[in-house]
Amino acid sequence: MNFLDANVWLALLWGRHAHSERARLWFEQAGDEQFLFCRFTQITVLRLLTTEQIMGQDTKSMSEAWKLWDQVRADDRVTFLPEPEDMEKEFRSRSRLSRPSPKVWADAYLLAFACVSGVKLVTFDRALKVRGADVLLL
C-alpha cells in the first residue's frame, strides 16, 4: 500500500507541477495498488491548491480545490487512512532533535504514520528517503 505525501498528491492533481508527469506515470503503472492519504496530507494538498505563491495563475478557490480532490477520490484505489491510535510514541521518537527544526515536524509525522500503519511512504523528498526505512522516492 502506498501512502502518498502531499507533494505527490499535488503533482497528480496539478499538471504544471514539476513532477506531474513522473507522478502520473507511476500512478498509472501501479495497477490495482492502493493509494492512501491521511487528514494531514489532504489538508496540506487543499491548502497548497489555494495558495497563490505555489499555484500562481492556477490558484484554486476552496470549492475548486474540493472538486479536484473529489476527482482523485473517485478512483477506487484511493483510500483514507485514519491516524493509528498508538502513533504518538513513534512520532515523538522521530521529532526529538536537539536543535530547532520547524520543517522536520511534518516529515516526522508522515514517517511515524507510515511506520505505525505498516505502509510505504511515497515522496519526491530526498530527506524523507534518508530518514525512513520504507520510503519510495519518485
mmCIF file of N, CA and C in Angstrom:
data_model
loop_
_atom_site.group_PDB
_atom_site.id
_atom_site.type_symbol
_atom_site.label_atom_id
_atom_site.label_comp_id
_atom_site.label_asym_id
_atom_site.label_seq_id
_atom_site.Cartn_x
_atom_site.Cartn_y
_atom_site.Cartn_z
ATOM 1 N N MET A 1 0.847 -1.187 0.000
ATOM 2 C CA MET A 1 0.000 0.000 0.000
ATOM 3 C C MET A 1 0.886 1.241 0.000
ATOM 4 N N ASN A 2 0.476 2.226 -0.736
ATOM 5 C CA ASN A 2 1.256 3.442 -0.937
ATOM 6 C C ASN A 2 0.626 4.625 -0.206
ATOM 7 N N PHE A 3 1.360 5.173 0.730
ATOM 8 C CA PHE A 3 0.926 6.346 1.487
ATOM 9 C C PHE A 3 1.629 7.554 0.871
ATOM 10 N N LEU A 4 0.891 8.355 0.128
ATOM 11 C CA LEU A 4 1.482 9.449 -0.636
ATOM 12 C C LEU A 4 1.614 10.712 0.200
ATOM 13 N N ASP A 5 2.767 11.365 0.100
ATOM 14 C CA ASP A 5 2.896 12.652 0.773
ATOM 15 C C ASP A 5 2.173 13.712 -0.061
ATOM 16 N N ALA A 6 2.004 14.881 0.504
ATOM 17 C CA ALA A 6 1.187 15.929 -0.119
ATOM 18 C C ALA A 6 1.714 16.350 -1.484
ATOM 19 N N ASN A 7 3.024 16.387 -1.648
ATOM 20 C CA ASN A 7 3.585 16.829 -2.922
ATOM 21 C C ASN A 7 3.276 15.848 -4.051
ATOM 22 N N VAL A 8 3.199 14.578 -3.744
ATOM 23 C CA VAL A 8 2.837 13.591 -4.766
ATOM 24 C C VAL A 8 1.375 13.769 -5.155
ATOM 25 N N TRP A 9 0.510 13.959 -4.158
ATOM 26 C CA TRP A 9 -0.903 14.230 -4.470
ATOM 27 C C TRP A 9 -1.028 15.494 -5.310
ATOM 28 N N LEU A 10 -0.297 16.536 -4.936
ATOM 29 C CA LEU A 10 -0.366 17.793 -5.686
ATOM 30 C C LEU A 10 0.086 17.577 -7.131
ATOM 31 N N ALA A 11 1.137 16.817 -7.330
ATOM 32 C CA ALA A 11 1.625 16.541 -8.686
ATOM 33 C C ALA A 11 0.601 15.759 -9.502
ATOM 34 N N LEU A 12 -0.153 14.901 -8.847
ATOM 35 C CA LEU A 12 -1.199 14.158 -9.552
ATOM 36 C C LEU A 12 -2.370 15.057 -9.944
ATOM 37 N N LEU A 13 -2.632 16.068 -9.136
ATOM 38 C CA LEU A 13 -3.782 16.950 -9.356
ATOM 39 C C LEU A 13 -3.490 18.148 -10.244
ATOM 40 N N TRP A 14 -2.230 18.555 -10.310
ATOM 41 C CA TRP A 14 -1.873 19.808 -10.985
ATOM 42 C C TRP A 14 -0.841 19.527 -12.072
ATOM 43 N N GLY A 15 -1.241 19.685 -13.296
ATOM 44 C CA GLY A 15 -0.394 19.371 -14.433
ATOM 45 C C GLY A 15 0.863 20.197 -14.568
ATOM 46 N N ARG A 16 0.926 21.368 -13.954
ATOM 47 C CA ARG A 16 2.122 22.213 -14.048
ATOM 48 C C ARG A 16 3.154 21.937 -12.948
ATOM 49 N N HIS A 17 2.846 21.038 -12.063
ATOM 50 C CA HIS A 17 3.798 20.673 -11.010
ATOM 51 C C HIS A 17 5.057 20.109 -11.672
ATOM 52 N N ALA A 18 6.209 20.420 -11.116
ATOM 53 C CA ALA A 18 7.487 19.979 -11.694
ATOM 54 C C ALA A 18 7.564 18.465 -11.872
ATOM 55 N N HIS A 19 6.875 17.723 -11.023
ATOM 56 C CA HIS A 19 6.941 16.263 -11.072
ATOM 57 C C HIS A 19 5.632 15.618 -11.523
ATOM 58 N N SER A 20 4.767 16.392 -12.128
ATOM 59 C CA SER A 20 3.448 15.885 -12.511
ATOM 60 C C SER A 20 3.535 14.676 -13.438
ATOM 61 N N GLU A 21 4.347 14.768 -14.454
ATOM 62 C CA GLU A 21 4.445 13.663 -15.417
ATOM 63 C C GLU A 21 4.960 12.392 -14.743
ATOM 64 N N ARG A 22 5.975 12.539 -13.919
ATOM 65 C CA ARG A 22 6.543 11.386 -13.208
ATOM 66 C C ARG A 22 5.499 10.753 -12.285
ATOM 67 N N ALA A 23 4.762 11.595 -11.550
ATOM 68 C CA ALA A 23 3.747 11.092 -10.622
ATOM 69 C C ALA A 23 2.625 10.373 -11.365
ATOM 70 N N ARG A 24 2.165 10.970 -12.439
ATOM 71 C CA ARG A 24 1.063 10.358 -13.197
ATOM 72 C C ARG A 24 1.474 9.035 -13.836
ATOM 73 N N LEU A 25 2.676 8.977 -14.363
ATOM 74 C CA LEU A 25 3.161 7.738 -14.960
ATOM 75 C C LEU A 25 3.237 6.634 -13.904
ATOM 76 N N TRP A 26 3.805 6.959 -12.738
ATOM 77 C CA TRP A 26 3.899 5.989 -11.648
ATOM 78 C C TRP A 26 2.504 5.534 -11.219
ATOM 79 N N PHE A 27 1.576 6.468 -11.064
ATOM 80 C CA PHE A 27 0.208 6.185 -10.636
ATOM 81 C C PHE A 27 -0.481 5.258 -11.644
ATOM 82 N N GLU A 28 -0.327 5.549 -12.918
ATOM 83 C CA GLU A 28 -0.967 4.744 -13.966
ATOM 84 C C GLU A 28 -0.376 3.340 -14.044
ATOM 85 N N GLN A 29 0.921 3.222 -13.803
ATOM 86 C CA GLN A 29 1.586 1.921 -13.902
ATOM 87 C C GLN A 29 1.412 1.067 -12.648
ATOM 88 N N ALA A 30 0.849 1.639 -11.610
ATOM 89 C CA ALA A 30 0.732 0.927 -10.333
ATOM 90 C C ALA A 30 -0.385 -0.115 -10.323
ATOM 91 N N GLY A 31 -1.179 -0.157 -11.356
ATOM 92 C CA GLY A 31 -2.227 -1.171 -11.435
ATOM 93 C C GLY A 31 -3.251 -1.057 -10.330
ATOM 94 N N ASP A 32 -3.471 -2.169 -9.625
ATOM 95 C CA ASP A 32 -4.506 -2.224 -8.589
ATOM 96 C C ASP A 32 -4.008 -1.867 -7.190
ATOM 97 N N GLU A 33 -2.797 -1.344 -7.091
ATOM 98 C CA GLU A 33 -2.284 -0.970 -5.771
ATOM 99 C C GLU A 33 -3.171 0.095 -5.135
ATOM 100 N N GLN A 34 -3.146 0.159 -3.810
ATOM 101 C CA GLN A 34 -3.907 1.181 -3.092
ATOM 102 C C GLN A 34 -3.058 2.418 -2.878
ATOM 103 N N PHE A 35 -3.721 3.575 -2.879
ATOM 104 C CA PHE A 35 -3.077 4.866 -2.645
ATOM 105 C C PHE A 35 -3.771 5.508 -1.458
ATOM 106 N N LEU A 36 -3.012 5.744 -0.416
ATOM 107 C CA LEU A 36 -3.579 6.187 0.852
ATOM 108 C C LEU A 36 -3.261 7.643 1.136
ATOM 109 N N PHE A 37 -4.202 8.302 1.806
ATOM 110 C CA PHE A 37 -3.977 9.650 2.315
ATOM 111 C C PHE A 37 -4.497 9.705 3.735
ATOM 112 N N CYS A 38 -3.985 10.645 4.490
ATOM 113 C CA CYS A 38 -4.488 10.895 5.840
ATOM 114 C C CYS A 38 -5.038 12.318 5.865
ATOM 115 N N ARG A 39 -5.661 12.681 6.962
ATOM 116 C CA ARG A 39 -6.249 14.023 7.041
ATOM 117 C C ARG A 39 -5.180 15.101 6.869
ATOM 118 N N PHE A 40 -4.003 14.876 7.420
ATOM 119 C CA PHE A 40 -2.919 15.857 7.317
ATOM 120 C C PHE A 40 -2.510 16.083 5.862
ATOM 121 N N THR A 41 -2.319 14.995 5.100
ATOM 122 C CA THR A 41 -1.925 15.175 3.698
ATOM 123 C C THR A 41 -3.057 15.787 2.888
ATOM 124 N N GLN A 42 -4.282 15.425 3.197
ATOM 125 C CA GLN A 42 -5.427 16.001 2.493
ATOM 126 C C GLN A 42 -5.501 17.511 2.713
ATOM 127 N N ILE A 43 -5.423 17.939 3.951
ATOM 128 C CA ILE A 43 -5.493 19.372 4.265
ATOM 129 C C ILE A 43 -4.324 20.113 3.625
ATOM 130 N N THR A 44 -3.149 19.514 3.656
ATOM 131 C CA THR A 44 -1.983 20.153 3.043
ATOM 132 C C THR A 44 -2.196 20.365 1.549
ATOM 133 N N VAL A 45 -2.708 19.360 0.856
ATOM 134 C CA VAL A 45 -2.957 19.489 -0.580
ATOM 135 C C VAL A 45 -4.003 20.567 -0.847
ATOM 136 N N LEU A 46 -5.082 20.561 -0.093
ATOM 137 C CA LEU A 46 -6.124 21.578 -0.279
ATOM 138 C C LEU A 46 -5.554 22.977 -0.037
ATOM 139 N N ARG A 47 -4.710 23.110 0.978
ATOM 140 C CA ARG A 47 -4.081 24.403 1.265
ATOM 141 C C ARG A 47 -3.167 24.830 0.122
ATOM 142 N N LEU A 48 -2.358 23.912 -0.383
ATOM 143 C CA LEU A 48 -1.440 24.246 -1.475
ATOM 144 C C LEU A 48 -2.184 24.638 -2.749
ATOM 145 N N LEU A 49 -3.265 23.953 -3.048
ATOM 146 C CA LEU A 49 -4.056 24.278 -4.241
ATOM 147 C C LEU A 49 -4.637 25.691 -4.184
ATOM 148 N N THR A 50 -4.814 26.205 -2.983
ATOM 149 C CA THR A 50 -5.410 27.537 -2.809
ATOM 150 C C THR A 50 -4.377 28.595 -2.428
ATOM 151 N N THR A 51 -3.098 28.274 -2.590
ATOM 152 C CA THR A 51 -2.015 29.190 -2.244
ATOM 153 C C THR A 51 -1.401 29.778 -3.508
ATOM 154 N N GLU A 52 -1.569 31.086 -3.688
ATOM 155 C CA GLU A 52 -1.099 31.753 -4.903
ATOM 156 C C GLU A 52 0.411 31.645 -5.087
ATOM 157 N N GLN A 53 1.187 31.687 -3.999
ATOM 158 C CA GLN A 53 2.641 31.595 -4.111
ATOM 159 C C GLN A 53 3.081 30.247 -4.686
ATOM 160 N N ILE A 54 2.262 29.237 -4.557
ATOM 161 C CA ILE A 54 2.558 27.909 -5.102
ATOM 162 C C ILE A 54 1.950 27.754 -6.498
ATOM 163 N N MET A 55 0.686 28.080 -6.611
ATOM 164 C CA MET A 55 -0.088 27.776 -7.817
ATOM 165 C C MET A 55 -0.071 28.872 -8.878
ATOM 166 N N GLY A 56 0.314 30.095 -8.493
ATOM 167 C CA GLY A 56 0.334 31.195 -9.455
ATOM 168 C C GLY A 56 -1.018 31.397 -10.101
ATOM 169 N N GLN A 57 -1.039 31.454 -11.420
ATOM 170 C CA GLN A 57 -2.281 31.699 -12.153
ATOM 171 C C GLN A 57 -3.265 30.535 -12.050
ATOM 172 N N ASP A 58 -2.800 29.398 -11.564
ATOM 173 C CA ASP A 58 -3.663 28.224 -11.410
ATOM 174 C C ASP A 58 -4.282 28.109 -10.016
ATOM 175 N N THR A 59 -4.132 29.140 -9.192
ATOM 176 C CA THR A 59 -4.670 29.113 -7.832
ATOM 177 C C THR A 59 -6.159 28.786 -7.858
ATOM 178 N N LYS A 60 -6.567 27.894 -7.008
ATOM 179 C CA LYS A 60 -7.958 27.449 -6.952
ATOM 180 C C LYS A 60 -8.692 28.096 -5.789
ATOM 181 N N SER A 61 -9.995 28.241 -5.948
ATOM 182 C CA SER A 61 -10.834 28.617 -4.815
ATOM 183 C C SER A 61 -10.957 27.371 -3.934
ATOM 184 N N MET A 62 -11.488 27.534 -2.755
ATOM 185 C CA MET A 62 -11.664 26.372 -1.885
ATOM 186 C C MET A 62 -12.613 25.357 -2.533
ATOM 187 N N SER A 63 -13.674 25.842 -3.161
ATOM 188 C CA SER A 63 -14.618 24.941 -3.846
ATOM 189 C C SER A 63 -13.951 24.198 -4.992
ATOM 190 N N GLU A 64 -13.127 24.903 -5.751
ATOM 191 C CA GLU A 64 -12.410 24.265 -6.865
ATOM 192 C C GLU A 64 -11.414 23.224 -6.356
ATOM 193 N N ALA A 65 -10.763 23.529 -5.241
ATOM 194 C CA ALA A 65 -9.820 22.573 -4.656
ATOM 195 C C ALA A 65 -10.550 21.290 -4.260
ATOM 196 N N TRP A 66 -11.721 21.444 -3.646
ATOM 197 C CA TRP A 66 -12.504 20.261 -3.284
ATOM 198 C C TRP A 66 -12.909 19.461 -4.513
ATOM 199 N N LYS A 67 -13.261 20.130 -5.602
ATOM 200 C CA LYS A 67 -13.644 19.419 -6.834
ATOM 201 C C LYS A 67 -12.477 18.601 -7.381
ATOM 202 N N LEU A 68 -11.281 19.189 -7.364
ATOM 203 C CA LEU A 68 -10.098 18.440 -7.799
ATOM 204 C C LEU A 68 -9.858 17.230 -6.901
ATOM 205 N N TRP A 69 -9.973 17.465 -5.598
ATOM 206 C CA TRP A 69 -9.758 16.363 -4.659
ATOM 207 C C TRP A 69 -10.788 15.258 -4.892
ATOM 208 N N ASP A 70 -12.028 15.643 -5.136
ATOM 209 C CA ASP A 70 -13.083 14.655 -5.375
ATOM 210 C C ASP A 70 -12.800 13.816 -6.621
ATOM 211 N N GLN A 71 -12.140 14.403 -7.609
ATOM 212 C CA GLN A 71 -11.794 13.651 -8.819
ATOM 213 C C GLN A 71 -10.818 12.520 -8.501
ATOM 214 N N VAL A 72 -9.816 12.817 -7.698
ATOM 215 C CA VAL A 72 -8.852 11.771 -7.350
ATOM 216 C C VAL A 72 -9.494 10.746 -6.414
ATOM 217 N N ARG A 73 -10.369 11.196 -5.540
ATOM 218 C CA ARG A 73 -11.054 10.286 -4.611
ATOM 219 C C ARG A 73 -12.016 9.349 -5.328
ATOM 220 N N ALA A 74 -12.435 9.718 -6.527
ATOM 221 C CA ALA A 74 -13.355 8.874 -7.291
ATOM 222 C C ALA A 74 -12.685 7.576 -7.748
ATOM 223 N N ASP A 75 -11.365 7.548 -7.736
ATOM 224 C CA ASP A 75 -10.617 6.342 -8.091
ATOM 225 C C ASP A 75 -10.738 5.351 -6.927
ATOM 226 N N ASP A 76 -11.214 4.158 -7.209
ATOM 227 C CA ASP A 76 -11.432 3.150 -6.164
ATOM 228 C C ASP A 76 -10.160 2.752 -5.429
ATOM 229 N N ARG A 77 -9.004 3.036 -6.006
ATOM 230 C CA ARG A 77 -7.736 2.673 -5.373
ATOM 231 C C ARG A 77 -7.314 3.671 -4.301
ATOM 232 N N VAL A 78 -7.978 4.828 -4.251
ATOM 233 C CA VAL A 78 -7.623 5.893 -3.307
ATOM 234 C C VAL A 78 -8.471 5.742 -2.048
ATOM 235 N N THR A 79 -7.785 5.681 -0.895
ATOM 236 C CA THR A 79 -8.456 5.390 0.368
ATOM 237 C C THR A 79 -7.935 6.283 1.486
ATOM 238 N N PHE A 80 -8.847 6.695 2.357
ATOM 239 C CA PHE A 80 -8.484 7.452 3.554
ATOM 240 C C PHE A 80 -7.956 6.486 4.606
ATOM 241 N N LEU A 81 -6.850 6.847 5.234
ATOM 242 C CA LEU A 81 -6.265 6.040 6.298
ATOM 243 C C LEU A 81 -6.285 6.858 7.586
ATOM 244 N N PRO A 82 -7.103 6.464 8.560
ATOM 245 C CA PRO A 82 -7.148 7.226 9.812
ATOM 246 C C PRO A 82 -5.846 7.084 10.596
ATOM 247 N N GLU A 83 -5.601 8.055 11.442
ATOM 248 C CA GLU A 83 -4.378 8.026 12.251
ATOM 249 C C GLU A 83 -4.422 6.860 13.232
ATOM 250 N N PRO A 84 -3.357 6.077 13.270
ATOM 251 C CA PRO A 84 -3.309 4.973 14.230
ATOM 252 C C PRO A 84 -3.312 5.509 15.665
ATOM 253 N N GLU A 85 -4.015 4.822 16.539
ATOM 254 C CA GLU A 85 -4.136 5.281 17.926
ATOM 255 C C GLU A 85 -2.804 5.281 18.666
ATOM 256 N N ASP A 86 -1.939 4.368 18.336
ATOM 257 C CA ASP A 86 -0.680 4.222 19.072
ATOM 258 C C ASP A 86 0.494 4.915 18.380
ATOM 259 N N MET A 87 0.226 5.991 17.674
ATOM 260 C CA MET A 87 1.249 6.640 16.871
ATOM 261 C C MET A 87 2.135 7.632 17.630
ATOM 262 N N GLU A 88 1.653 8.167 18.718
ATOM 263 C CA GLU A 88 2.372 9.251 19.387
ATOM 264 C C GLU A 88 3.798 8.887 19.786
ATOM 265 N N LYS A 89 4.007 7.696 20.289
ATOM 266 C CA LYS A 89 5.355 7.293 20.717
ATOM 267 C C LYS A 89 6.333 7.352 19.536
ATOM 268 N N GLU A 90 5.925 6.828 18.395
ATOM 269 C CA GLU A 90 6.784 6.838 17.202
ATOM 270 C C GLU A 90 7.008 8.263 16.705
ATOM 271 N N PHE A 91 5.958 9.067 16.721
ATOM 272 C CA PHE A 91 6.068 10.466 16.288
ATOM 273 C C PHE A 91 7.046 11.219 17.185
ATOM 274 N N ARG A 92 6.933 11.036 18.482
ATOM 275 C CA ARG A 92 7.846 11.707 19.414
ATOM 276 C C ARG A 92 9.289 11.253 19.208
ATOM 277 N N SER A 93 9.481 9.973 18.963
ATOM 278 C CA SER A 93 10.854 9.475 18.792
ATOM 279 C C SER A 93 11.502 10.043 17.528
ATOM 280 N N ARG A 94 10.705 10.369 16.538
ATOM 281 C CA ARG A 94 11.236 10.919 15.286
ATOM 282 C C ARG A 94 11.339 12.445 15.305
ATOM 283 N N SER A 95 10.845 13.064 16.367
ATOM 284 C CA SER A 95 10.841 14.536 16.409
ATOM 285 C C SER A 95 11.527 15.090 17.654
ATOM 286 N N ARG A 96 12.498 14.397 18.163
ATOM 287 C CA ARG A 96 13.233 14.834 19.358
ATOM 288 C C ARG A 96 14.626 15.337 19.007
ATOM 289 N N LEU A 97 14.705 16.273 18.108
ATOM 290 C CA LEU A 97 16.004 16.843 17.749
ATOM 291 C C LEU A 97 16.452 17.831 18.814
ATOM 292 N N SER A 98 17.737 17.980 18.957
ATOM 293 C CA SER A 98 18.268 18.893 19.973
ATOM 294 C C SER A 98 18.370 20.326 19.466
ATOM 295 N N ARG A 99 17.945 20.569 18.251
ATOM 296 C CA ARG A 99 18.003 21.924 17.685
ATOM 297 C C ARG A 99 16.635 22.283 17.093
ATOM 298 N N PRO A 100 16.366 23.563 16.935
ATOM 299 C CA PRO A 100 15.111 23.954 16.284
ATOM 300 C C PRO A 100 15.117 23.491 14.826
ATOM 301 N N SER A 101 14.014 22.941 14.399
ATOM 302 C CA SER A 101 13.918 22.472 13.016
ATOM 303 C C SER A 101 12.447 22.394 12.619
ATOM 304 N N PRO A 102 11.835 23.539 12.317
ATOM 305 C CA PRO A 102 10.392 23.570 12.070
ATOM 306 C C PRO A 102 9.942 22.708 10.892
ATOM 307 N N LYS A 103 10.806 22.466 9.931
ATOM 308 C CA LYS A 103 10.401 21.676 8.768
ATOM 309 C C LYS A 103 10.396 20.172 9.040
ATOM 310 N N VAL A 104 10.988 19.758 10.130
ATOM 311 C CA VAL A 104 11.050 18.328 10.436
ATOM 312 C C VAL A 104 9.748 17.814 11.044
ATOM 313 N N TRP A 105 8.941 18.671 11.622
ATOM 314 C CA TRP A 105 7.695 18.229 12.259
ATOM 315 C C TRP A 105 6.823 17.408 11.311
ATOM 316 N N ALA A 106 6.547 17.969 10.143
ATOM 317 C CA ALA A 106 5.676 17.273 9.187
ATOM 318 C C ALA A 106 6.327 15.979 8.703
ATOM 319 N N ASP A 107 7.623 16.028 8.431
ATOM 320 C CA ASP A 107 8.328 14.822 7.989
ATOM 321 C C ASP A 107 8.263 13.735 9.056
ATOM 322 N N ALA A 108 8.510 14.112 10.296
ATOM 323 C CA ALA A 108 8.466 13.149 11.398
ATOM 324 C C ALA A 108 7.075 12.536 11.528
ATOM 325 N N TYR A 109 6.058 13.360 11.366
ATOM 326 C CA TYR A 109 4.680 12.874 11.448
ATOM 327 C C TYR A 109 4.400 11.859 10.341
ATOM 328 N N LEU A 110 4.742 12.206 9.107
ATOM 329 C CA LEU A 110 4.471 11.307 7.983
ATOM 330 C C LEU A 110 5.244 9.998 8.107
ATOM 331 N N LEU A 111 6.503 10.083 8.514
ATOM 332 C CA LEU A 111 7.303 8.871 8.694
ATOM 333 C C LEU A 111 6.744 7.989 9.810
ATOM 334 N N ALA A 112 6.340 8.609 10.910
ATOM 335 C CA ALA A 112 5.747 7.853 12.012
ATOM 336 C C ALA A 112 4.431 7.213 11.580
ATOM 337 N N PHE A 113 3.608 7.974 10.884
ATOM 338 C CA PHE A 113 2.319 7.481 10.398
ATOM 339 C C PHE A 113 2.532 6.247 9.519
ATOM 340 N N ALA A 114 3.454 6.352 8.574
ATOM 341 C CA ALA A 114 3.728 5.235 7.670
ATOM 342 C C ALA A 114 4.269 4.028 8.429
ATOM 343 N N CYS A 115 5.187 4.270 9.347
ATOM 344 C CA CYS A 115 5.803 3.188 10.118
ATOM 345 C C CYS A 115 4.762 2.425 10.936
ATOM 346 N N VAL A 116 3.969 3.150 11.701
ATOM 347 C CA VAL A 116 2.985 2.511 12.576
ATOM 348 C C VAL A 116 1.874 1.842 11.764
ATOM 349 N N SER A 117 1.538 2.412 10.620
ATOM 350 C CA SER A 117 0.489 1.836 9.765
ATOM 351 C C SER A 117 0.995 0.675 8.915
ATOM 352 N N GLY A 118 2.315 0.520 8.836
ATOM 353 C CA GLY A 118 2.886 -0.559 8.044
ATOM 354 C C GLY A 118 2.728 -0.361 6.544
ATOM 355 N N VAL A 119 2.840 0.901 6.108
ATOM 356 C CA VAL A 119 2.693 1.218 4.685
ATOM 357 C C VAL A 119 3.942 1.928 4.174
ATOM 358 N N LYS A 120 4.067 1.978 2.866
ATOM 359 C CA LYS A 120 5.211 2.626 2.219
ATOM 360 C C LYS A 120 4.877 4.094 1.968
ATOM 361 N N LEU A 121 5.753 4.995 2.404
ATOM 362 C CA LEU A 121 5.597 6.426 2.145
ATOM 363 C C LEU A 121 6.184 6.732 0.775
ATOM 364 N N VAL A 122 5.412 7.414 -0.070
ATOM 365 C CA VAL A 122 5.843 7.762 -1.424
ATOM 366 C C VAL A 122 6.041 9.269 -1.482
ATOM 367 N N THR A 123 7.219 9.702 -1.966
ATOM 368 C CA THR A 123 7.576 11.116 -1.903
ATOM 369 C C THR A 123 8.536 11.498 -3.030
ATOM 370 N N PHE A 124 8.706 12.793 -3.220
ATOM 371 C CA PHE A 124 9.774 13.330 -4.067
ATOM 372 C C PHE A 124 10.919 13.850 -3.197
ATOM 373 N N ASP A 125 10.728 13.860 -1.895
ATOM 374 C CA ASP A 125 11.631 14.482 -0.933
ATOM 375 C C ASP A 125 12.770 13.535 -0.543
ATOM 376 N N ARG A 126 13.978 13.865 -0.970
ATOM 377 C CA ARG A 126 15.147 13.027 -0.675
ATOM 378 C C ARG A 126 15.418 12.922 0.832
ATOM 379 N N ALA A 127 15.151 13.990 1.572
ATOM 380 C CA ALA A 127 15.382 13.962 3.022
ATOM 381 C C ALA A 127 14.493 12.922 3.697
ATOM 382 N N LEU A 128 13.277 12.778 3.229
ATOM 383 C CA LEU A 128 12.386 11.752 3.788
ATOM 384 C C LEU A 128 12.935 10.355 3.494
ATOM 385 N N LYS A 129 13.452 10.170 2.321
ATOM 386 C CA LYS A 129 14.014 8.866 1.947
ATOM 387 C C LYS A 129 15.170 8.495 2.870
ATOM 388 N N VAL A 130 15.995 9.481 3.207
ATOM 389 C CA VAL A 130 17.148 9.238 4.077
ATOM 390 C C VAL A 130 16.700 8.867 5.494
ATOM 391 N N ARG A 131 15.610 9.469 5.970
ATOM 392 C CA ARG A 131 15.170 9.273 7.357
ATOM 393 C C ARG A 131 14.200 8.118 7.559
ATOM 394 N N GLY A 132 13.724 7.524 6.479
ATOM 395 C CA GLY A 132 12.729 6.467 6.631
ATOM 396 C C GLY A 132 13.153 5.158 6.004
ATOM 397 N N ALA A 133 12.698 4.064 6.585
ATOM 398 C CA ALA A 133 13.071 2.737 6.097
ATOM 399 C C ALA A 133 12.248 2.324 4.877
ATOM 400 N N ASP A 134 10.944 2.485 4.946
ATOM 401 C CA ASP A 134 10.074 2.045 3.852
ATOM 402 C C ASP A 134 9.537 3.263 3.112
ATOM 403 N N VAL A 135 10.424 3.909 2.354
ATOM 404 C CA VAL A 135 10.093 5.135 1.626
ATOM 405 C C VAL A 135 10.465 4.941 0.161
ATOM 406 N N LEU A 136 9.524 5.258 -0.717
ATOM 407 C CA LEU A 136 9.781 5.207 -2.153
ATOM 408 C C LEU A 136 9.993 6.625 -2.657
ATOM 409 N N LEU A 137 11.145 6.872 -3.231
ATOM 410 C CA LEU A 137 11.466 8.177 -3.809
ATOM 411 C C LEU A 137 11.140 8.134 -5.297
ATOM 412 N N LEU A 138 10.202 8.966 -5.712
ATOM 413 C CA LEU A 138 9.848 9.020 -7.139
ATOM 414 C C LEU A 138 10.824 9.901 -7.890
#
